[in-house]
Coordinates of C-alpha atoms in Angstrom, one line a residue:
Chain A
X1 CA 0.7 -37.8 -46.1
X2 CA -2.7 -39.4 -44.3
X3 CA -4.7 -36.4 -43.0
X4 CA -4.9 -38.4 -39.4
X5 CA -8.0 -36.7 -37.7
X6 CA -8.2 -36.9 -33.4
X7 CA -11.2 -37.9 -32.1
X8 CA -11.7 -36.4 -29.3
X9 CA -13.6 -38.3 -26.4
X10 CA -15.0 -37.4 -23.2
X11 CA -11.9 -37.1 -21.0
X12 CA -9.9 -35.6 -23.6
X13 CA -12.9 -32.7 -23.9
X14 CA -12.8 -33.0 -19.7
X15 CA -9.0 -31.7 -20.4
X16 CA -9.7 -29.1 -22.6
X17 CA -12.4 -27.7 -20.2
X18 CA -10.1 -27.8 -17.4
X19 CA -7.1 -26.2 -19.0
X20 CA -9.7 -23.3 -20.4
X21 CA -11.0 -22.9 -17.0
X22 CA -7.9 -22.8 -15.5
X23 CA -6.5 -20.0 -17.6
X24 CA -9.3 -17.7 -17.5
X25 CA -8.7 -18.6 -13.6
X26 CA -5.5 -16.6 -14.0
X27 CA -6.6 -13.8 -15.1
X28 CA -9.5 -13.3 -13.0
X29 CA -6.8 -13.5 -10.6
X30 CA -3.1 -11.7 -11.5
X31 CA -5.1 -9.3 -14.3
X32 CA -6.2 -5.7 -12.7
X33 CA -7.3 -2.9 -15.1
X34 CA -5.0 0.5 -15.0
X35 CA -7.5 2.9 -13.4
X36 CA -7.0 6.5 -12.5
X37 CA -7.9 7.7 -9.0
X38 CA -11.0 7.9 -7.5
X39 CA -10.4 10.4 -4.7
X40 CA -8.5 13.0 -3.4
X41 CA -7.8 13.8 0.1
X42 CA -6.8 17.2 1.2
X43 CA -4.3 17.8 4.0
X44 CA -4.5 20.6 5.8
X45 CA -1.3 21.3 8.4
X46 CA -1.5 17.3 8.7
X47 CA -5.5 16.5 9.5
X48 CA -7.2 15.2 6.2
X49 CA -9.8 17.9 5.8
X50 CA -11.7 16.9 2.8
X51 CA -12.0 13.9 0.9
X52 CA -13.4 14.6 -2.7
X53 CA -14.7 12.5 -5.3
X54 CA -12.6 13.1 -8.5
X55 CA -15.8 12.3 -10.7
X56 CA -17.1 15.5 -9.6
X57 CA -16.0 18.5 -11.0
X58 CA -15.2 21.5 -8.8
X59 CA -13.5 24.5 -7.8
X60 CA -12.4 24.6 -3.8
X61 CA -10.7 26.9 -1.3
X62 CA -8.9 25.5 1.5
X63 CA -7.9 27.8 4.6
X64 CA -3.9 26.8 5.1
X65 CA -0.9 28.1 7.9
X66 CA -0.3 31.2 5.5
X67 CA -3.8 31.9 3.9
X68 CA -5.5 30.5 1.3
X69 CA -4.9 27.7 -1.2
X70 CA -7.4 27.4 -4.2
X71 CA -7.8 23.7 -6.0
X72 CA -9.7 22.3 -8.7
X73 CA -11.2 19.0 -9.5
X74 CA -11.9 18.5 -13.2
X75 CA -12.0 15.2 -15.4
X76 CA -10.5 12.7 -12.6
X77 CA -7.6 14.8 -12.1
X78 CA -6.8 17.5 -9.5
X79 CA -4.2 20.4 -8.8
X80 CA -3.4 23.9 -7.1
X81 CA -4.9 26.7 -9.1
X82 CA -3.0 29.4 -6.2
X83 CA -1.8 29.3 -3.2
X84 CA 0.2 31.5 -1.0
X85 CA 3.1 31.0 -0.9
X86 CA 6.3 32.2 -2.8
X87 CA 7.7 29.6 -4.7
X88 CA 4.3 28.4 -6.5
X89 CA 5.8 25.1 -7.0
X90 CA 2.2 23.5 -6.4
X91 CA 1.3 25.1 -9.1
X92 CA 3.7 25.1 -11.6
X93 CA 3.5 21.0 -10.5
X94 CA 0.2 20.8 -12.5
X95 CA -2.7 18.1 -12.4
X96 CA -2.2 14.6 -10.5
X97 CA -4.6 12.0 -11.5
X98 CA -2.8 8.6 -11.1
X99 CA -3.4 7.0 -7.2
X100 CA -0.8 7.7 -5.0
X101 CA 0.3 10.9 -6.7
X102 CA 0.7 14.0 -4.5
X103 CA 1.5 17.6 -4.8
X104 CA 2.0 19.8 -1.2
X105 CA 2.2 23.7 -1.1
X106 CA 4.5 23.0 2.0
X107 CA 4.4 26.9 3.0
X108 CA 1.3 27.1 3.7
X109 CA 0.6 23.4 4.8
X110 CA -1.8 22.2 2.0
X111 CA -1.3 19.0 0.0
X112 CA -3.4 16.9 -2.3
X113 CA -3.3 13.4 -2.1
X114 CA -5.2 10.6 -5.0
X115 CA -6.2 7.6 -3.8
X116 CA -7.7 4.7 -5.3
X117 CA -6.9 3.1 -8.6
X118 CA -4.2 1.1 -9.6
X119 CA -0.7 2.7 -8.1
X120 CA 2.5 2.2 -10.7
X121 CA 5.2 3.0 -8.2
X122 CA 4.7 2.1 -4.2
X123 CA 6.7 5.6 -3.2
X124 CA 8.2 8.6 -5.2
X125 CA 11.7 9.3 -4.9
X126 CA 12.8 13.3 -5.7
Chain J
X1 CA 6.9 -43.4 -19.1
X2 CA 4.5 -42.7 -21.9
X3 CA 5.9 -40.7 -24.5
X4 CA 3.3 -37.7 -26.2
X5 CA 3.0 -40.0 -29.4
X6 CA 2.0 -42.8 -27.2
X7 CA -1.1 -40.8 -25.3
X8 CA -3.6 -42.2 -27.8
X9 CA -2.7 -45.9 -27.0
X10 CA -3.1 -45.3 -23.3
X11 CA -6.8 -46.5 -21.8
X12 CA -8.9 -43.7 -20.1
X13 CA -7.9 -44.4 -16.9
X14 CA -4.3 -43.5 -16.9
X15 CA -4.5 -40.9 -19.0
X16 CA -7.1 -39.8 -16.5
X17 CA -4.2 -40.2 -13.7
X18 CA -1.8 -38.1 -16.2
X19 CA -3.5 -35.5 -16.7
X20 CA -4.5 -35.3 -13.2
X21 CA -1.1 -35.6 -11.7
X22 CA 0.2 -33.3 -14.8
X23 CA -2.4 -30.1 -12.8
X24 CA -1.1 -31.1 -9.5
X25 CA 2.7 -30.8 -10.1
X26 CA 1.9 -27.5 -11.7
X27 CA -0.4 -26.3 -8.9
X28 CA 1.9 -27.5 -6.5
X29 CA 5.3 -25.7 -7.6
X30 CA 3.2 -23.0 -8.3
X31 CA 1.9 -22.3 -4.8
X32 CA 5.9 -22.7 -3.6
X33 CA 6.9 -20.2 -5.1
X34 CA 4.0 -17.4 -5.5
X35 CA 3.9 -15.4 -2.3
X36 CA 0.3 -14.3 -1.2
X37 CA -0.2 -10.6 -1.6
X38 CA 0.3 -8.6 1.7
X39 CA -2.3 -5.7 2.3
X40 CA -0.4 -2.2 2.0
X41 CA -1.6 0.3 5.0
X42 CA -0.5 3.7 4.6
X43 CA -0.7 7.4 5.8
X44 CA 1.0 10.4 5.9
X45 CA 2.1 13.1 8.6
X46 CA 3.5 16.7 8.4
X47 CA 6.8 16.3 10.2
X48 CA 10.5 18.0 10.1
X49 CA 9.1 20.7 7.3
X50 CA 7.8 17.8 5.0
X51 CA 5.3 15.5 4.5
X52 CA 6.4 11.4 5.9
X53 CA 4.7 9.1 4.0
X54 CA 4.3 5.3 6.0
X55 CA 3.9 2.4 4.2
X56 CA 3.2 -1.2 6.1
X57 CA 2.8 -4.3 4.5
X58 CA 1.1 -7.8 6.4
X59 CA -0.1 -6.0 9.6
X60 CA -3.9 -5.3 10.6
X61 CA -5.3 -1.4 11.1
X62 CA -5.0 -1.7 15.0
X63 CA -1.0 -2.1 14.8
X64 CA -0.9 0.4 12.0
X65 CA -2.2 3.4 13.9
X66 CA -0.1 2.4 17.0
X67 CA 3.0 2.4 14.9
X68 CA 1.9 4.9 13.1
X69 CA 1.1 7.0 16.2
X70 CA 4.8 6.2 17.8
X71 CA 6.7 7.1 14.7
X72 CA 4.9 10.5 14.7
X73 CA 5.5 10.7 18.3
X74 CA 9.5 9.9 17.7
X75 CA 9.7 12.2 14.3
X76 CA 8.3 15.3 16.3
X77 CA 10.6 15.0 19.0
X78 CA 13.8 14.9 16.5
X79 CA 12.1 17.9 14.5
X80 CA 12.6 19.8 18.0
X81 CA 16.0 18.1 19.1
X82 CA 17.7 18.7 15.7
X83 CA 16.5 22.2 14.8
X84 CA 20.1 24.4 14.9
X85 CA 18.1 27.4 15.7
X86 CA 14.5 27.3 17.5
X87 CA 14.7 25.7 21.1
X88 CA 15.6 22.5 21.7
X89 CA 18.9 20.5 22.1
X90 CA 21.1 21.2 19.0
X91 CA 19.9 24.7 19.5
X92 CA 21.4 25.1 23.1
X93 CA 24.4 23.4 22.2
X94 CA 24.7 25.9 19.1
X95 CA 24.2 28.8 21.4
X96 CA 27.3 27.3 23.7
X97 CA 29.9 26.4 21.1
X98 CA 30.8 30.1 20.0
X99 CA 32.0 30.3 23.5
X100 CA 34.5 28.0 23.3
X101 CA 34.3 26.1 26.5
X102 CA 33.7 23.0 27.7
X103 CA 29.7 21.7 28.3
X104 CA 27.8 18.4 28.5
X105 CA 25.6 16.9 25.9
X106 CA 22.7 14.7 25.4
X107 CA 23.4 10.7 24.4
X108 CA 21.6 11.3 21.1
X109 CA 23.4 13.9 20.4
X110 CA 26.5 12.5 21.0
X111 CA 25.7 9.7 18.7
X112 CA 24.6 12.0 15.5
X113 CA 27.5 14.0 16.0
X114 CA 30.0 11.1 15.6
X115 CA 27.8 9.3 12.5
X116 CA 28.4 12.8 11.3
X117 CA 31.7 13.7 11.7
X118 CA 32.5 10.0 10.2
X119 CA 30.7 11.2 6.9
X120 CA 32.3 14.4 7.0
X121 CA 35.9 13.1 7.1
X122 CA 35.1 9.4 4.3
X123 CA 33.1 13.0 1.7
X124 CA 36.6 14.7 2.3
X125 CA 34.5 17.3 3.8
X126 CA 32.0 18.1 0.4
X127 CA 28.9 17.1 3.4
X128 CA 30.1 19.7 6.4
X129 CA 27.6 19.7 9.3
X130 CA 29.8 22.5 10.7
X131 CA 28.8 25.4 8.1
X132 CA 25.5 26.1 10.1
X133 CA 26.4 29.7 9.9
X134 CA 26.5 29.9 5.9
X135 CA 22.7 28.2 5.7
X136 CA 21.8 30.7 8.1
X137 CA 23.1 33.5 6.0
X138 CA 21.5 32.1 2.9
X139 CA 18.3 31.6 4.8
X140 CA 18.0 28.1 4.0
X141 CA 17.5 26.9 7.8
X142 CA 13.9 27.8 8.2
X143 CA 10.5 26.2 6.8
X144 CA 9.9 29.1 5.0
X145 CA 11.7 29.7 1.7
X146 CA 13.8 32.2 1.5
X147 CA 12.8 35.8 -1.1
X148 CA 16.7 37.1 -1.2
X149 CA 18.9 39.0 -2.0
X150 CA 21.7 36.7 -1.5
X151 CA 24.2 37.4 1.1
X152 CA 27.1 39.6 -0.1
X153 CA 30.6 37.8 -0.6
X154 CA 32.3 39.7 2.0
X155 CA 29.7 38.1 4.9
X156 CA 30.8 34.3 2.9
X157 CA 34.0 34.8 3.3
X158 CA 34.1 36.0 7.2
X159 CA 32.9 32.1 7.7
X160 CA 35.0 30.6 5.1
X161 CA 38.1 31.7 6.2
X162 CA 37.8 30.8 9.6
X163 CA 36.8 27.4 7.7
X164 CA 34.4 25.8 10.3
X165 CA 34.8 21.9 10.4
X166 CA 34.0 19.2 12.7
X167 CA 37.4 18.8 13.4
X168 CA 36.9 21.7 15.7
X169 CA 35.2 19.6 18.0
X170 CA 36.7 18.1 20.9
X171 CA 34.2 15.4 22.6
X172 CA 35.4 13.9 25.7
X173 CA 32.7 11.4 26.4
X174 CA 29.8 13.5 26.8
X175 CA 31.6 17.1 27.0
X176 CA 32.2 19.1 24.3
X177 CA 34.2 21.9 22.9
X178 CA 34.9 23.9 20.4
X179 CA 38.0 25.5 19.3
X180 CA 36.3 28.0 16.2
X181 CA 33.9 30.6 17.0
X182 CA 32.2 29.9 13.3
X183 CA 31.8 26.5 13.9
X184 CA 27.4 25.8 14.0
X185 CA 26.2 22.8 13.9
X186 CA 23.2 21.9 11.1
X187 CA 22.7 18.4 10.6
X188 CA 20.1 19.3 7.3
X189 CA 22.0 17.2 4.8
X190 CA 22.0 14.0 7.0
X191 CA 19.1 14.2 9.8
X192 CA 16.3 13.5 7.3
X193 CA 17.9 10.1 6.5
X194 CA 19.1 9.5 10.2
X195 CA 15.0 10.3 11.3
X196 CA 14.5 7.4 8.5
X197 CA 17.2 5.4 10.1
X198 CA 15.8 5.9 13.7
X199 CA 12.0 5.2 12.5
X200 CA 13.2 1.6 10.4
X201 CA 14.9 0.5 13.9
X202 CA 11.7 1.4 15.8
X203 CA 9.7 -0.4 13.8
X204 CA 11.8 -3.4 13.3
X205 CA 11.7 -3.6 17.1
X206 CA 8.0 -3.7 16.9
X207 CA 7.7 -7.0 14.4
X208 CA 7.4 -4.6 11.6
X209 CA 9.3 -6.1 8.4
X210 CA 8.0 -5.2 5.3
X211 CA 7.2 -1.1 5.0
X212 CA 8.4 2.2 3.2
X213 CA 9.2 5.3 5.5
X214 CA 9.2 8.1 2.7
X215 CA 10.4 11.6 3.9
X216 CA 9.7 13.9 1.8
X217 CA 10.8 12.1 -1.3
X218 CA 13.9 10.2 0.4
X219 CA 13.2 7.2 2.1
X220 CA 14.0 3.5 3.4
X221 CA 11.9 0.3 2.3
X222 CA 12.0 -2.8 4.0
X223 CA 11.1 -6.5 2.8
X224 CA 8.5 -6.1 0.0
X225 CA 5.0 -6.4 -0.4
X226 CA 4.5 -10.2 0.2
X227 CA 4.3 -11.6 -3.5
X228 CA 6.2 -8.6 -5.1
X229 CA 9.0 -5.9 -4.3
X230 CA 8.5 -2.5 -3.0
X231 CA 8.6 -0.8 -6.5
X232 CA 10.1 2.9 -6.4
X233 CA 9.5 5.9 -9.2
X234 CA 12.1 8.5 -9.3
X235 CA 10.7 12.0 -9.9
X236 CA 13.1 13.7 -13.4
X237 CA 14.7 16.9 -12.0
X238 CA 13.7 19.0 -15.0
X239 CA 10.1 17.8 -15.2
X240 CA 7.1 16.7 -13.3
X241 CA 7.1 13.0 -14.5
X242 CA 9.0 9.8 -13.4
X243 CA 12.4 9.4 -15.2
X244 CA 13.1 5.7 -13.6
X245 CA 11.9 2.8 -11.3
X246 CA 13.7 0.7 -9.3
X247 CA 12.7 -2.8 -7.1
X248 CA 14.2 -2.2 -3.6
X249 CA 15.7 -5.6 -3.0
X250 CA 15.0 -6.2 1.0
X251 CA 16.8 -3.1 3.1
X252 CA 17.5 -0.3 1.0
X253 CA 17.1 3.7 1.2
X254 CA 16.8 5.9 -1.7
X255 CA 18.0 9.3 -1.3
X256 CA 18.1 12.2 -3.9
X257 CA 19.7 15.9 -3.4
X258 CA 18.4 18.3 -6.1
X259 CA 18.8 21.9 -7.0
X260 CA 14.6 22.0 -7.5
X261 CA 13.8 21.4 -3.7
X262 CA 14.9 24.5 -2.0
X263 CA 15.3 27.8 -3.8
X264 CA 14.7 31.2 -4.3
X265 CA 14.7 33.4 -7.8
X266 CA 16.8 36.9 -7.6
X267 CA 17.3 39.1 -10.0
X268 CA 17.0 36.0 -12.4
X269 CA 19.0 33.9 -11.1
X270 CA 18.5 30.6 -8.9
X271 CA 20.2 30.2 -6.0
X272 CA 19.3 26.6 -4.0
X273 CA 20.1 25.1 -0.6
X274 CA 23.0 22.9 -1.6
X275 CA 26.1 24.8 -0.5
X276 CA 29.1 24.1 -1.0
X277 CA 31.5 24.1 1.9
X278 CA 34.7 25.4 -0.4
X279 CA 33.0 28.2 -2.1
X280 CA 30.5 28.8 0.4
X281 CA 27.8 29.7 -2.8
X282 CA 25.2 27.3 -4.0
X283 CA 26.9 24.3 -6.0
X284 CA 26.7 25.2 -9.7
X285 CA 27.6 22.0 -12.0
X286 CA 24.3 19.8 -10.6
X287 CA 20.8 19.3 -10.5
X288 CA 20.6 16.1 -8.9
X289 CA 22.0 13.1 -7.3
X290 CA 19.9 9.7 -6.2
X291 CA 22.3 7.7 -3.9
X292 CA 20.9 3.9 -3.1
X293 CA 22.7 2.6 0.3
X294 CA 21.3 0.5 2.9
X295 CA 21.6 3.1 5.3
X296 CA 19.3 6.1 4.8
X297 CA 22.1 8.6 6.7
X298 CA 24.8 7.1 5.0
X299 CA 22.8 8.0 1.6
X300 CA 21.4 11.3 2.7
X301 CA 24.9 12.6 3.5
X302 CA 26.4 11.4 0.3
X303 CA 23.7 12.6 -2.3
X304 CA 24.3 16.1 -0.7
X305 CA 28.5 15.0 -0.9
X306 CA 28.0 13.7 -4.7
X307 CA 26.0 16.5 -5.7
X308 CA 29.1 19.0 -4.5
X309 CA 31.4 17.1 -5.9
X310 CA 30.1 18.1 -9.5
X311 CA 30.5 15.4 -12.7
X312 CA 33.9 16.0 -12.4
X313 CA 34.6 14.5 -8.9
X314 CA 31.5 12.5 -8.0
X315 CA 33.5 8.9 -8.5
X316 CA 36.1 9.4 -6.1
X317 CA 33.8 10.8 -3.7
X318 CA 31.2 7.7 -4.2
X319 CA 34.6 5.7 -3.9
X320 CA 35.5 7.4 -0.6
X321 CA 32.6 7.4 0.9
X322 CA 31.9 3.8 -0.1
X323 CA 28.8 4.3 -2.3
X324 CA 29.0 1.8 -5.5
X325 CA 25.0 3.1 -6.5
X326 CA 23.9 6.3 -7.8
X327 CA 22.8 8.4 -10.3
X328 CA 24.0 12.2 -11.3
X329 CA 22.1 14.6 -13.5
X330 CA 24.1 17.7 -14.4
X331 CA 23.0 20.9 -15.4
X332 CA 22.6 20.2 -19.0
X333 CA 20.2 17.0 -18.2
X334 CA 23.2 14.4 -18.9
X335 CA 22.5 11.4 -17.1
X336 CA 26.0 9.9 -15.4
X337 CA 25.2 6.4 -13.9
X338 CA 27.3 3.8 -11.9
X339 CA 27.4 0.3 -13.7
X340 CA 25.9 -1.4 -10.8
X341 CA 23.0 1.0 -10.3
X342 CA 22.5 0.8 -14.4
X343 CA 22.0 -3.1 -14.3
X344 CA 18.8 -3.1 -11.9
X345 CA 17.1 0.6 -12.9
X346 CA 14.4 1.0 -15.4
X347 CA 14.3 4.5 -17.4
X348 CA 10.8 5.3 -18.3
X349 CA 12.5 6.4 -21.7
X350 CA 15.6 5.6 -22.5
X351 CA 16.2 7.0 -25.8
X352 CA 15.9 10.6 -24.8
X353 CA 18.1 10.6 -22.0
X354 CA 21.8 11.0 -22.6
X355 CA 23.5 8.2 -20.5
X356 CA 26.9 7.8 -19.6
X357 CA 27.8 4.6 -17.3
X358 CA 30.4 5.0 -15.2
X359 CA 33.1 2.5 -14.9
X360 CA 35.1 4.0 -12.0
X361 CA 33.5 3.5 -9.2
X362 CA 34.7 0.7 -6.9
X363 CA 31.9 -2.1 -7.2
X364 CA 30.2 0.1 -8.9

């Protein structure tokens, strides 16, 4: 068989450019990275107390209904070191790092919330 | 028409005009059908022993916090109304049924004690708002968990024999009675999703149509997010990570009863809020139901139903009670799914759940 080869001219190079553009168009659009959190916000009996950078890493103890909760902040994540309460169910729930995630010591009225980032899921059923 | 083969014959100027019209058929069709993205407001409030999480879609930060503001407004005064024991109006009518004559009640109350009594009788009484008495005895009606020791079987079966049930209850308009001294009212398996119920209507009636109102983990979503559904995780029951998602299609409420939410350790072994009306002990064979319905009270009152009912029974309760979606875990971590619900959810991981798809429920 004849090798044919395309020339291209000047509109057909106008097409190319356009149908490039328009792709990378796309994805500048519909295409969002899969970050972690940024913050966390820290409920206290309802009234957002504190709202942390997740960067910075850090031990903190919150005042709550029953007495005190202790968090830490390490690596972009967060969780409940203690708290007091009986069921320890904050704690046992273990480091949140993805936005929208949440963990609550509901006893004593403490819960951490992450914000920022991309969220997978718009509401957690349990 | 031009076919491909005959593009290189054509002069500049139409293929100019093909290419051109080529970009705006596809631009065109494309902006048809993709929905813009609606901005997602959200916040949370700590309300009826929980934390409400509200989720708005397409409205501006000024009508946020003012239906924000009602809804917190609305869920505080049905935290008061609804508690069985601390002052308020389920509370005063508890305090008056023991003595078994007649007294007047409020409209709203009238109207959560009929939804209620409907779900009792179409659960064949596996959801009983009448055993108020046994979740007091197992210390599962305050905030506060519960330490132990569990209550002793001869203080369970002083209630269950005089088996308390709606049924009780006479309601002549807006006077009731009751005919069995053991008969409390506690609407805890059902007024979560009718606060949900009452808080979708509110903000339907304020222009509001695309949001989530998440209570504690059950919740109702509305419309979607503009260009995508409202996307929902459900939580595993035996570990902290998400075992499923499913896309709400346009009203639905997602409701799950599980043996993790409310306990207490004694003497190693669990006990957890779910009681069970027959034996009047924790129900054993479970550790969680998800129920989708488009009625959050409707699905509230049959995850706590389904989850009595055990592995063994849960298809003909979902039949009786008209539920064709949900989901049962069992103690051993066995996943039992209706047909219909399997179709639209995602598991996370498939492979290391054990599945079982259930072909008996009715539309299921």
């Amino acid at each position: 068989m004849v090798e044919q080869r395309i020339k291209l001219n000047r509109i057909d190079w106008f097409v190319l450019v356009l149908c490039v553009a328009f792709i990378i168009s796309l994805y500048v659009r519909f295409w969002k990275a899969d970050e972690s959190a940024q913050q966390v916000e820290i409920l206290v009996q309802g009234e957002k107390q504190y709202i942390l950078d997740l960067k910075q890493d850090r031990k903190i103890t919150v005042q709550g209904k029953q007495g005190e909760s202790l968090i830490e902040i390490k690596d972009g994540k967060a969780r409940f070191i203690s708290s007091s309460c009986n069921t320890s169910f904050c704690v046992r729930n273990g480091w949140q790092q993805h936005g929208g995630d949440f963990v609550a010591c509901l006893p004593n009225a403490v819960s951490l919330h992450l914000a920022g980032g991309s969220k997978l899921y718009d509401a957690i059923n349990f | 028409m031009p076919l491909p083969g005959d593009y290189r014959q054509m002069n500049k100027r139409s293929r100019l005009f093909l290419v051109i019209s080529v970009f705006l058929i596809l631009f065109f069709s494309a902006c048809s059908e993709k929905k813009e993205p609606l901005n997602v407001l959200e916040e949370k409030m700590l309300v009826m022993g929980t934390i409400v999480n509200v989720s708005i879609a397409g409205e501006d930060q000024k009508t946020f916090d003012k239906v924000f503001h009602d809804l917190l407004t609305d869920f505080k005064y049905m935290q008061a109304a609804w508690n069985p024991w601390k002052k308020g109006s389920l509370a005063r009518i508890n305090q008056l049924l023991p003595m078994q004559a007649s007294f007047s009640i409020g409209p709203a109350l009238k109207e959560i004690l009929e939804r209620s009594t409907e779900l009792e009788e179409s659960s064949q009484g596996l959801f009983n708002p009448a055993i108020g008495k046994l979740v007091k005895l197992w210390q599962f009606h305050e905030d506060e968990m519960p330490e132990g020791p569990p209550p002793s079987a001869e203080q369970i079966q002083k209630i269950l024999s005089a088996k308390p049930d709606v049924d009780n209850l006479t309601l002549d308009g807006l006077s009731l009675k009751s005919s069995n001294p053991e008969v409390i009212l506690d609407f805890g398996g059902f007024a979560k999703g009718f606060a949900v119920d009452k808080a979708i209507e509110h903000l339907r009636s304020l222009g509001v149509q695309n949001a989530i109102i998440n209570a504690g983990g059950d919740l109702r979503a509305i419309g979607s997010k503009g260009d995508k559904p409202w996307v929902i995780g459900i939580r595993n029951p035996r570990a902290e990570s998400i075992i499923a998602s499913l896309e709400i299609k346009g009203d639905e409420s997602v409701f799950t009863s599980g043996d993790y939410e409310r306990f207490y350790d004694y003497k190693g072994k669990r006990y957890h809020h779910i009681i069970d009306p027959r034996t009047g002990y924790p129900a054993v064979e479970t550790s969680s139901v998800t129920v989708v319905h488009n009625i959050a009270s409707v699905a509230d009152a049959a995850a706590t139903a389904l989850f009595v009912a055990g592995p063994k029974k849960w298809e003909e309760i979902a039949n009786s009670m008209g539920i064709t979606q949900a989901m049962l875990i069992d103690k051993s971590g066995k996943v039992y799914i209706s047909s219909s619900l399997n179709n639209r959810i995602k598991f996370v991981n498939k492979e290391s759940l054990d599945i079982h798809i259930s072909e008996n429920i009715i539309g299921g």
